[in-house]
Coordinates of C-alpha atoms in Angstrom, one line a residue:
M1 CA -170.1 70.8 148.9
C2 CA -170.9 67.1 149.2
R3 CA -169.3 66.4 145.9
R4 CA -166.2 68.4 146.8
S5 CA -165.9 66.6 150.1
E6 CA -166.1 63.2 148.4
W7 CA -163.5 64.3 145.8
I8 CA -161.1 65.4 148.6
K9 CA -161.6 62.1 150.4
T10 CA -160.9 60.2 147.2
A11 CA -157.8 62.2 146.5
V12 CA -156.4 61.7 150.1
L13 CA -157.1 58.0 150.0
T14 CA -155.5 57.7 146.6
L15 CA -152.4 59.5 147.8
A16 CA -152.2 57.3 150.9
V17 CA -152.5 54.0 148.9
T18 CA -150.0 55.3 146.3
L19 CA -147.5 56.1 149.0
L20 CA -148.1 52.8 150.8
F21 CA -147.0 50.8 147.7
V22 CA -144.6 53.1 145.9
L23 CA -142.3 54.3 148.8
P24 CA -141.2 50.8 149.8
A25 CA -140.5 50.0 146.1
F26 CA -138.5 53.3 145.7
A27 CA -136.4 52.4 148.8
G28 CA -135.9 48.8 147.7
F29 CA -134.7 49.8 144.2
K30 CA -132.4 52.5 145.6
E31 CA -130.9 49.9 148.0
D32 CA -130.4 47.4 145.2
V33 CA -128.6 49.9 143.0
A34 CA -126.5 51.3 145.8
R35 CA -125.4 47.8 146.7
D36 CA -124.7 46.7 143.1
L37 CA -123.0 49.9 141.9
G38 CA -122.1 52.0 144.9
V39 CA -118.6 53.0 145.8
K40 CA -116.4 50.3 147.3
T41 CA -112.8 50.8 148.3
A42 CA -110.1 48.3 147.3
T43 CA -106.4 48.1 147.7
L44 CA -104.0 47.1 145.0
V45 CA -102.3 43.9 146.2
A46 CA -99.7 43.0 143.6
P47 CA -99.1 43.0 139.9
A48 CA -100.0 39.8 138.0
G49 CA -98.5 40.0 134.6
S50 CA -100.2 42.8 132.7
E51 CA -103.0 42.9 135.4
W52 CA -103.3 43.9 139.1
L53 CA -104.8 42.0 142.0
I54 CA -107.2 43.9 144.2
D55 CA -108.4 42.7 147.6
L56 CA -112.2 42.5 146.9
D57 CA -114.1 39.6 145.6
A58 CA -117.7 38.4 144.9
A59 CA -118.5 38.5 148.6
S60 CA -117.9 42.2 148.4
G61 CA -120.3 42.5 145.5
V62 CA -117.6 42.8 142.9
Q63 CA -118.2 41.4 139.4
A64 CA -116.3 41.1 136.2
G65 CA -116.6 44.4 134.3
D66 CA -116.6 46.6 137.4
L67 CA -114.5 49.8 137.0
F68 CA -112.2 51.0 139.7
V69 CA -110.6 54.4 139.8
V70 CA -107.1 54.6 141.3
V71 CA -106.7 58.0 142.9
T72 CA -104.0 60.0 144.6
K73 CA -104.9 62.2 147.5
G74 CA -104.4 65.9 146.6
S75 CA -104.5 69.2 148.3
P76 CA -106.9 69.3 151.3
V77 CA -110.1 71.3 151.1
V78 CA -110.4 73.5 154.3
H79 CA -113.6 75.1 155.4
P80 CA -113.1 78.9 155.6
V81 CA -115.0 79.3 158.8
T82 CA -114.5 76.1 160.9
K83 CA -111.0 75.5 159.5
K84 CA -111.8 71.8 159.3
V85 CA -110.6 69.7 156.5
I86 CA -113.7 68.6 154.6
G87 CA -112.1 66.7 151.8
S88 CA -109.3 66.7 149.3
I89 CA -108.8 67.5 145.6
D90 CA -107.9 64.0 144.4
E91 CA -106.1 63.1 141.1
T92 CA -107.1 60.1 139.0
R93 CA -104.1 58.1 138.0
A94 CA -105.6 55.0 136.4
L95 CA -108.8 53.2 135.6
L96 CA -109.0 49.4 136.2
R97 CA -111.5 47.0 134.8
V98 CA -112.2 43.7 136.7
T99 CA -111.6 40.7 134.5
K100 CA -111.8 37.7 136.9
V101 CA -113.2 37.4 140.4
K102 CA -111.6 34.8 142.7
A103 CA -112.1 33.9 146.4
G104 CA -110.6 36.7 148.4
Y105 CA -109.3 38.8 145.5
S106 CA -109.9 39.8 141.9
Y107 CA -107.9 40.5 138.7
A108 CA -108.2 43.9 137.1
T109 CA -106.6 45.2 133.9
V110 CA -105.7 48.8 133.2
V111 CA -108.0 50.7 130.9
G112 CA -106.1 53.2 128.7
A113 CA -103.0 55.0 130.0
A114 CA -101.9 54.4 133.5
G115 CA -99.7 56.3 136.0
D116 CA -97.1 54.7 138.2
L117 CA -99.1 52.1 140.1
K118 CA -97.8 50.3 143.2
A119 CA -99.0 47.9 145.8
G120 CA -101.0 49.6 148.5
D121 CA -102.6 52.2 146.2
E122 CA -106.3 52.8 146.8
A123 CA -108.9 52.1 144.1
R124 CA -112.6 53.1 144.4
R125 CA -115.3 51.4 142.4
F126 CA -117.2 53.6 139.9
A127 CA -116.1 56.7 141.9
G128 CA -116.3 60.0 140.0
L129 CA -117.1 58.4 136.6
P130 CA -119.4 60.1 134.2
A131 CA -123.0 58.7 134.0
L132 CA -125.7 59.0 131.3
F133 CA -129.4 58.0 131.6
W134 CA -131.0 57.1 128.2
D135 CA -134.8 57.0 128.6
Y136 CA -136.5 55.0 125.8
S137 CA -139.7 54.6 127.7
G138 CA -140.7 58.3 127.7
D139 CA -141.6 58.2 131.5
G140 CA -138.3 57.4 133.2
E141 CA -137.4 60.8 134.8
G142 CA -138.5 59.4 138.2
V143 CA -136.2 56.5 137.8
F144 CA -133.3 58.9 136.9
T145 CA -134.0 60.8 140.1
Q146 CA -133.8 57.6 142.1
L147 CA -130.5 56.6 140.5
Q148 CA -129.0 60.0 141.2
G149 CA -130.0 59.6 144.9
A150 CA -128.6 56.1 145.1
L151 CA -125.3 56.9 143.3
P152 CA -124.3 60.4 144.3
E153 CA -120.6 59.9 143.5
L154 CA -121.2 59.5 139.8
H155 CA -120.9 62.6 137.6
W156 CA -124.5 62.7 136.2
Q157 CA -125.3 64.5 133.0
S158 CA -128.7 66.2 133.3
Y159 CA -131.8 64.2 132.3
A160 CA -132.6 66.7 129.5
A161 CA -129.1 66.8 128.1
A162 CA -128.8 63.0 128.1
Q163 CA -132.1 62.6 126.2
A164 CA -131.1 65.2 123.7
G165 CA -127.8 63.4 123.0
K166 CA -128.9 59.8 123.1
P167 CA -128.9 57.7 119.8
D168 CA -132.2 56.6 118.2
Q169 CA -131.5 53.0 119.4
P170 CA -129.2 52.0 122.3
R171 CA -125.7 51.5 121.0
P172 CA -122.1 52.5 121.7
V173 CA -121.2 56.1 121.0
P174 CA -117.7 56.6 119.4
N175 CA -115.0 58.3 121.5
M176 CA -117.0 58.1 124.7
E177 CA -114.9 58.4 127.8
P178 CA -115.0 55.5 130.4
G179 CA -118.2 55.7 132.4
L180 CA -121.7 54.2 132.9
I181 CA -124.7 54.3 130.6
F182 CA -128.1 53.5 132.1
V183 CA -130.6 52.3 129.4
F184 CA -134.2 52.4 130.4
N185 CA -137.0 50.8 128.3
D186 CA -139.9 48.5 128.6
K187 CA -137.5 45.5 129.0
G188 CA -136.1 47.0 132.2
L189 CA -133.0 49.0 133.2
G190 CA -129.7 47.9 131.7
V191 CA -126.3 49.3 133.0
K192 CA -123.5 49.3 130.6
D193 CA -119.9 50.6 130.3
Q194 CA -118.8 52.9 127.5
A195 CA -118.1 49.9 125.3
F196 CA -121.7 48.8 125.9
Q197 CA -120.6 45.7 127.8
P198 CA -123.4 44.8 130.3
L199 CA -122.7 45.4 134.0
R200 CA -126.1 45.0 135.7
F201 CA -129.7 44.5 134.7
Y202 CA -133.0 45.3 136.6
R203 CA -136.3 43.8 135.5
P204 CA -139.3 46.2 135.2
D205 CA -140.8 44.9 138.4
Q206 CA -137.5 45.8 140.2
V207 CA -137.5 49.3 139.0
S208 CA -139.5 51.8 141.0
G209 CA -140.9 53.6 138.0
K210 CA -142.8 50.5 137.0
V211 CA -144.6 49.8 140.3
A212 CA -148.4 49.3 139.8
V213 CA -150.4 51.8 141.8
V214 CA -154.1 52.4 142.5
T215 CA -155.4 55.2 140.4
A216 CA -158.0 57.8 141.2
A217 CA -160.3 56.3 138.6
A218 CA -160.0 52.9 140.4
M219 CA -160.6 54.5 143.7
A220 CA -163.8 56.1 142.4
A221 CA -165.1 52.9 140.9
P222 CA -168.8 52.2 141.2
A223 CA -170.2 50.1 144.0
G224 CA -169.6 46.4 143.3
A225 CA -166.5 46.9 141.2
S226 CA -163.3 45.2 142.4
I227 CA -160.1 47.2 143.0
V228 CA -156.9 45.3 142.3
T229 CA -154.0 46.3 144.5
P230 CA -150.4 45.2 144.1
G231 CA -149.8 41.8 145.8
S232 CA -153.4 40.6 145.4
P233 CA -153.9 37.4 143.5
A234 CA -155.7 39.1 140.7
A235 CA -152.7 41.3 140.1
A236 CA -150.3 38.4 139.5
P237 CA -148.8 38.3 136.1
T238 CA -149.9 35.7 133.5
P239 CA -147.4 32.8 133.5
G240 CA -144.5 33.6 131.3
T241 CA -145.0 37.4 131.5
L242 CA -143.1 40.1 133.4
P243 CA -144.9 41.7 136.3
G244 CA -145.5 45.4 135.4
G245 CA -143.9 44.8 132.0
S246 CA -145.1 44.8 128.4
G247 CA -146.3 41.3 128.4
S248 CA -143.0 40.0 127.0
T249 CA -142.7 36.3 127.6
W250 CA -139.8 34.0 128.6
M251 CA -137.9 36.2 131.0
P252 CA -136.4 33.3 133.0
K253 CA -136.4 33.0 136.7
I254 CA -135.0 30.5 139.2
F255 CA -137.8 29.0 141.2
G256 CA -137.7 29.9 144.9
G257 CA -138.6 28.0 148.0
A258 CA -136.4 26.1 150.4
S259 CA -132.8 25.4 149.4
S260 CA -132.3 22.4 147.2
S261 CA -130.4 19.4 148.4
P262 CA -126.7 19.4 147.9
P263 CA -125.1 16.8 145.6
G264 CA -125.6 13.4 147.2
P265 CA -127.4 10.1 146.8
G266 CA -130.9 10.5 145.5
G267 CA -130.7 14.2 144.5
V268 CA -134.1 15.2 145.9
L269 CA -135.8 18.2 144.1
A270 CA -136.7 21.1 146.4
G271 CA -140.2 22.3 146.4
S272 CA -140.9 25.3 144.2
G273 CA -142.5 28.6 145.3
S274 CA -142.2 32.3 144.6
S275 CA -139.0 34.0 145.4
S276 CA -138.6 37.7 145.9
R277 CA -135.0 37.4 144.6
G278 CA -136.0 35.6 141.4
G279 CA -134.2 36.1 138.1
L280 CA -131.1 34.6 136.5
I281 CA -129.3 37.8 137.0
V282 CA -126.1 36.9 138.8
S283 CA -126.1 39.9 141.1
Q284 CA -129.4 38.6 142.5
M285 CA -128.1 35.1 143.3
D286 CA -126.4 34.5 146.5
S287 CA -127.5 31.0 147.6
R288 CA -128.3 27.6 146.2
E289 CA -132.0 28.1 146.2
G290 CA -133.8 27.0 143.1
V291 CA -131.2 24.5 141.8
W292 CA -131.8 20.7 141.8
Y293 CA -128.6 18.7 142.3
G294 CA -128.3 15.1 141.2
P295 CA -126.1 12.5 142.9
R296 CA -122.3 12.7 142.4
M297 CA -121.1 10.5 139.6
E298 CA -117.5 9.6 138.8
G299 CA -116.1 10.7 135.4
K300 CA -115.2 13.6 133.2
P301 CA -118.3 15.0 131.6
V302 CA -118.6 15.6 127.8
G303 CA -122.3 15.9 127.2
V304 CA -125.9 15.9 128.4
E305 CA -129.0 15.2 126.4
V306 CA -132.7 15.2 127.1
G307 CA -135.3 13.3 125.0
D308 CA -137.7 10.4 124.7
L309 CA -135.3 7.4 124.4
D310 CA -137.8 4.5 124.9
G311 CA -140.9 5.8 123.0
D312 CA -143.2 6.2 126.1
G313 CA -143.8 9.9 125.4
K314 CA -141.7 11.0 128.4
N315 CA -138.2 12.4 128.4
E316 CA -135.2 10.7 129.8
V317 CA -131.8 12.3 130.6
A318 CA -128.6 11.0 129.2
L319 CA -125.2 11.9 130.8
G320 CA -122.1 11.5 128.7
F321 CA -118.7 10.9 130.2
R322 CA -115.4 10.1 128.6
D323 CA -115.8 6.4 129.2
R324 CA -119.5 5.8 129.2
V325 CA -123.1 7.0 128.8
V326 CA -125.7 6.8 131.7
V327 CA -129.4 7.1 131.0
S328 CA -131.7 8.1 133.8
R329 CA -135.2 9.5 134.6
I330 CA -136.1 12.3 137.0
V331 CA -139.2 11.1 138.7
A332 CA -140.9 13.0 141.5
G333 CA -137.7 14.9 142.0
K334 CA -135.4 11.9 142.3
F335 CA -132.7 10.6 140.0
E336 CA -133.4 7.1 138.8
P337 CA -130.7 5.4 136.7
M338 CA -132.0 3.1 133.9
A339 CA -129.0 1.9 131.8
D340 CA -125.4 2.6 130.9
Y341 CA -123.1 1.9 128.0
S342 CA -119.3 1.6 128.3
F343 CA -117.0 2.5 125.4
G344 CA -114.2 0.2 126.5
S345 CA -111.2 0.4 124.2
A346 CA -113.1 2.0 121.3
G347 CA -112.0 5.5 122.4
A348 CA -112.8 8.4 124.6
A349 CA -116.0 10.3 124.0
L350 CA -115.9 13.9 122.8
N351 CA -119.7 14.7 122.8
L352 CA -123.2 13.5 123.1
E353 CA -126.0 14.3 120.6
G354 CA -129.6 13.1 120.5
V355 CA -131.6 12.9 117.3
D356 CA -134.3 10.6 115.9
L357 CA -132.7 9.9 112.5
D358 CA -134.7 6.8 111.7
G359 CA -138.1 8.3 112.5
N360 CA -139.3 5.6 114.9
G361 CA -140.3 8.1 117.6
R362 CA -137.3 7.4 119.8
M363 CA -134.2 9.5 120.1
E364 CA -130.9 7.8 119.4
L365 CA -127.7 9.0 121.0
Y366 CA -124.8 9.9 118.8
I367 CA -121.2 10.0 120.2
T368 CA -117.9 10.8 118.6
L369 CA -115.1 8.7 120.0
A370 CA -111.4 9.7 119.6
L371 CA -108.2 7.7 119.6
V372 CA -104.9 9.4 118.7
N373 CA -105.6 11.3 115.4
D374 CA -108.7 9.2 114.7
L375 CA -112.4 9.9 115.1
R376 CA -115.2 7.3 115.1
S377 CA -118.8 8.3 115.5
I378 CA -121.3 5.7 116.7
A379 CA -125.0 5.6 117.7
I380 CA -126.6 3.8 120.6
E381 CA -130.3 3.3 121.3
L382 CA -132.4 2.2 124.3
Q383 CA -133.8 -1.3 123.5
G384 CA -135.6 -3.4 126.1
G385 CA -134.1 -1.4 128.9
Q386 CA -130.5 -1.7 127.6
L387 CA -128.3 0.5 125.5
A388 CA -127.1 -1.1 122.3
A389 CA -125.0 0.0 119.3
V390 CA -127.1 0.5 116.2
V391 CA -124.7 1.9 113.5
K392 CA -121.3 1.1 112.2
P393 CA -118.6 3.7 113.2
A394 CA -118.3 6.7 110.8
P395 CA -115.0 8.6 110.5
Y396 CA -116.1 12.2 111.3
F397 CA -117.1 14.5 114.1
L398 CA -120.9 14.9 114.9
R399 CA -122.8 17.8 116.4
K400 CA -126.6 18.5 116.6
M401 CA -127.6 22.0 115.6
K402 CA -130.8 24.0 115.1
L403 CA -130.9 25.7 111.7
G404 CA -133.5 28.4 111.3
D405 CA -137.1 27.2 111.8
Q406 CA -136.1 23.6 111.3
D407 CA -135.9 21.0 114.0
H408 CA -132.4 20.1 115.2
V409 CA -130.4 18.3 112.6
L410 CA -127.3 16.2 112.9
L411 CA -124.2 17.7 111.2
G412 CA -120.7 16.3 110.5
Q413 CA -117.2 17.4 109.6
D414 CA -114.0 15.7 108.8
L415 CA -110.7 15.7 110.7
N416 CA -108.2 18.2 109.2
Q417 CA -105.4 16.3 107.6
D418 CA -103.0 19.3 107.8
L419 CA -101.3 18.5 111.1
K420 CA -99.5 21.8 111.2
N421 CA -102.7 23.8 111.3
Y422 CA -103.1 24.1 115.1
N423 CA -106.1 26.5 114.7
Q424 CA -108.4 24.1 112.9
D425 CA -108.6 20.5 113.8
L426 CA -111.8 19.9 111.9
A427 CA -111.9 21.2 108.3
G428 CA -113.8 20.9 105.0
P429 CA -117.5 21.3 104.3
I430 CA -120.0 20.9 107.2
F431 CA -122.6 18.5 106.0
R432 CA -125.9 16.9 107.1
V433 CA -125.7 13.4 108.4
T434 CA -128.5 10.9 107.6
R435 CA -129.0 7.3 108.5
S436 CA -129.7 4.3 106.3
G437 CA -130.1 1.1 108.4
D438 CA -126.9 0.6 110.4
H439 CA -124.9 3.2 108.4
L440 CA -124.4 6.9 108.8
E441 CA -124.2 8.7 105.4
R442 CA -123.0 12.1 104.3
G443 CA -125.8 14.4 103.2
A444 CA -125.9 17.8 101.6
P445 CA -123.4 20.4 102.6
V446 CA -124.6 23.3 104.8
D447 CA -123.9 26.8 103.8
F448 CA -121.4 28.0 106.4
P449 CA -118.5 30.4 105.7
K450 CA -115.4 28.6 104.4
G451 CA -112.9 27.7 107.1
M452 CA -115.4 27.3 109.9
S453 CA -115.2 24.4 112.4
L454 CA -118.4 22.7 113.5
P455 CA -118.0 23.0 117.3
G456 CA -118.9 26.4 118.8
L457 CA -121.2 27.5 115.9
Q458 CA -124.8 28.6 116.0
P459 CA -126.8 30.4 113.3
F460 CA -129.4 32.9 114.5
E461 CA -131.5 35.8 113.3
T462 CA -132.2 39.3 114.5
T463 CA -134.9 41.4 112.9
G464 CA -134.9 39.0 109.9
R465 CA -131.1 39.3 109.4
P466 CA -129.2 35.9 109.4
L467 CA -126.1 35.9 111.4
I468 CA -123.7 33.4 113.0
A469 CA -122.5 33.2 116.6
R470 CA -119.1 31.6 117.0
L471 CA -116.5 30.7 119.6
N472 CA -113.1 31.2 118.1
I473 CA -109.8 29.4 118.9
N474 CA -109.1 31.9 121.7
D475 CA -112.5 31.4 123.4
K476 CA -113.7 34.8 122.2
L477 CA -117.3 35.1 121.2
Q478 CA -117.9 36.5 117.7
V479 CA -120.8 37.6 115.4
L480 CA -120.3 36.8 111.8
E481 CA -122.0 37.7 108.6
P482 CA -123.2 34.7 106.4
A483 CA -120.2 35.4 104.2
G484 CA -117.8 35.1 107.1
G485 CA -117.0 38.7 107.9
V486 CA -116.6 39.4 111.6
L487 CA -119.1 42.1 112.9
W488 CA -118.1 41.9 116.5
E489 CA -115.7 40.1 118.9
S490 CA -115.9 40.0 122.7
S491 CA -113.1 41.3 124.9
D492 CA -114.0 38.7 127.6
Y493 CA -113.6 34.9 127.5
F494 CA -116.6 32.7 126.7
G495 CA -116.8 29.0 126.3
G496 CA -113.8 27.1 127.7
S497 CA -113.5 23.3 127.2
E498 CA -111.6 20.5 128.9
T499 CA -112.6 18.0 126.2
S500 CA -109.7 17.1 123.9
F501 CA -108.0 14.3 122.0
E502 CA -104.4 13.8 120.9
R503 CA -103.0 14.5 117.5
P504 CA -99.4 14.4 116.0
D505 CA -97.9 17.9 116.1
G506 CA -96.6 17.6 112.5
L507 CA -93.0 18.2 113.5
P508 CA -90.0 15.9 113.3
G509 CA -89.8 13.7 116.4
G510 CA -93.3 12.4 116.5
A511 CA -94.6 14.3 119.5
T512 CA -98.3 14.8 120.0
R513 CA -100.5 17.8 121.1
Y514 CA -104.0 18.2 122.4
A515 CA -106.9 19.3 120.2
F516 CA -109.7 20.9 122.2
I517 CA -113.4 20.7 121.2
S518 CA -115.3 24.0 121.7
P519 CA -118.5 23.7 123.7
R520 CA -121.9 24.0 122.0
L521 CA -124.0 27.2 121.5
E522 CA -127.8 26.9 121.5
P523 CA -130.6 29.2 120.5
G524 CA -132.5 30.6 123.5
P525 CA -135.8 32.3 124.2
E526 CA -136.6 35.7 122.6
G527 CA -133.9 35.6 120.0
T528 CA -131.1 35.0 122.4
V529 CA -128.1 32.7 122.1
L530 CA -127.1 30.5 125.1
V531 CA -123.4 30.5 125.7
P532 CA -121.5 28.6 128.4
V533 CA -118.8 30.4 130.3
N534 CA -116.1 28.4 132.1
E535 CA -113.5 30.3 134.1
G536 CA -110.1 29.0 135.3
N537 CA -106.8 28.0 133.7
R538 CA -106.9 28.2 129.9
N539 CA -103.3 29.3 129.3
F540 CA -101.7 25.9 128.6
S541 CA -102.1 24.0 125.4
A542 CA -101.9 20.6 127.1
F543 CA -103.7 21.3 130.3
R544 CA -106.9 23.2 131.0
S545 CA -108.7 23.3 134.3
F546 CA -111.9 25.3 135.0
N547 CA -113.2 25.8 138.5
S548 CA -116.3 28.1 138.0
S549 CA -119.0 28.2 135.4
H550 CA -122.3 29.8 134.4
L551 CA -124.6 30.1 131.4
K552 CA -125.3 33.4 129.6
A553 CA -128.1 34.4 127.3
V554 CA -126.9 37.1 124.9
A555 CA -128.7 39.0 122.1
Y556 CA -127.5 41.0 119.2
D557 CA -128.4 44.7 119.4
G558 CA -127.0 45.6 116.0
Y559 CA -123.5 46.3 117.3
S560 CA -122.6 43.6 119.8
L561 CA -123.9 40.6 121.7
V562 CA -125.3 42.0 125.0
E563 CA -126.2 40.0 128.0
R564 CA -129.9 39.4 128.8
W565 CA -129.5 37.1 131.8
R566 CA -127.2 34.5 133.3
T567 CA -127.3 31.6 135.7
K568 CA -125.5 32.0 139.0
P569 CA -121.9 30.8 139.1
Q570 CA -121.4 27.1 140.0
G571 CA -118.1 26.0 141.6
G572 CA -117.1 23.6 138.9
Y573 CA -116.5 23.0 135.1
M574 CA -119.7 22.9 132.9
G575 CA -119.2 20.0 130.6
D576 CA -122.4 20.6 128.6
F577 CA -125.9 22.0 128.9
R578 CA -129.4 21.8 127.3
M579 CA -132.7 23.7 127.6
A580 CA -135.3 21.0 127.7
D581 CA -138.1 19.5 129.8
A582 CA -136.0 17.1 132.0
D583 CA -138.6 16.3 134.6
N584 CA -141.7 16.0 132.3
D585 CA -143.6 18.9 133.9
G586 CA -144.4 20.4 130.6
A587 CA -141.9 23.3 130.9
P588 CA -138.3 23.5 129.8
E589 CA -135.4 23.8 132.3
I590 CA -131.8 24.6 132.0
V591 CA -130.0 21.3 132.4
M592 CA -126.2 21.2 133.1
L593 CA -123.6 18.5 133.7
V594 CA -121.0 20.0 136.0
M595 CA -117.7 18.6 137.2
F596 CA -117.1 19.6 140.8
S597 CA -113.9 17.7 141.5
H598 CA -111.1 17.0 139.0
G599 CA -109.6 14.1 140.9
G600 CA -105.9 13.5 140.1
L601 CA -103.3 10.9 140.6
G602 CA -104.7 8.1 142.7
Y603 CA -108.1 9.9 143.0
G604 CA -109.8 8.7 139.9
D605 CA -111.4 10.9 137.2
G606 CA -113.1 13.3 139.5
S607 CA -116.8 13.6 140.1
S608 CA -119.7 15.4 138.4
A609 CA -123.4 16.0 139.0
L610 CA -126.5 16.9 137.0
L611 CA -128.0 20.3 137.8
I612 CA -131.4 21.6 136.8
Y613 CA -132.6 25.2 136.9
E614 CA -136.3 25.7 136.6
M615 CA -137.5 28.3 134.1
Q616 CA -140.7 30.3 134.9

């Protein structure tokens, strides 16, 4: 009897503790999902070319990729007893997909065939769309139940039917009608559309099915044994691992704490701490917490670099503008300028790359300068606290790139002499660049597909398979085979550059055109590729102006590049980025140079600032 009594007490206590920790997590997860994916009603405002404007924006929780169903109210449904109208049999006339989100409104394009749309029509986000839950964890039925409760207006396929029909690995299914696919595995919960484009992502610790609970075995532990409960210090994850996850490292998170200082003199770093809204997932970010802003600096940004420039074993930060380079340190959270170098009449800078080519333990800075139809690449080095030129100009474009397991190398490519080829301003073999004294020399060619331009390329591997990520001339992101075949191309815009130089247009009359330099791609953690995204006006060949930007980490799943995380949007043009230890704390950060003001006639060249996101 005594044993039975003790067993009952243990069971009751176990149930109480489980409910104590699990129920709030269930509620929080359902609230997050309902907020991110729940029905929102928009009104069609006006046509905009081939798209429509709707009256919802980011403040309403709308993001690019969201699907809106345009409906027509049908016959009323009348209760047979009360005779009250309890609904209507609505007719779906069109499906819209949000392409751009602006302040106060969003752009949406019609997906598939469309009926006769007009201003004033009602559109409802995700309303009545089919939904599938693919469980690759084996224990996600509870998560499926929570999703059904949070999103009742989706047309859910049953859990058993969805599992029976899911592919062996998450991938698009041919001929699938527009809807939502929820993919659950040890990495978290991903939400995708029928084309497998990512819509939302929830980390394992955000999903109710992964909440740690006290087990009966733990409750019955012998005297003297410790019981770890969620939230206790002993339950904290090892640095670099996901709470409640599989031990996978490098899921990035913006550090929390008080809001960082806005751009201004000094740029003081906010103190770090834990944040319950951590994560670089854009849907989780709604403030400026966790971002360090440097002081505003005049100029059009072209590059940022981080490395040891003076040989003291600590990193400096170099900021590249069209007319100069500024070298600084980040010390105790403050921006401390050290030296600057003006290009004068030598040309306008197109980039900034840092490599130690002479092997002296100090990074040199390599810059490609442009005049009309002329490229000159130079190198400068920090000597005695001053920046000085150390090589003679070389007539080709430079870019630093990581190739496989090697350290970053410096690569070069020549200017295309075919002036009528507007799609490729750099042409010929891509080659390694070496240094001999004060000369840059052409090295061995690198095995890239024929016809590739050096900017906007990044080789990467997935499951041992070599591939290439590329930004094409239309700012679409591609995955290429080593031989050059295109395996995938994005439907959305990536990249986006305001950095350009003038070239003759090759036509009678001697007019010139602008050649734009694609931004860099970089390898990221856990097999990802880091891709900048600038949003704004990219429709004119002579003028581009971007007013919002963020950084995406994407990974190849065998079919497409899918989003793993992103930084929150910044209200400005991202001139360049790096992932490096900018503040010498032993951990890498996301470092960006962002242009917040474009200036204009009589207002100078605009203003920019250095931004740093802490990675945890």
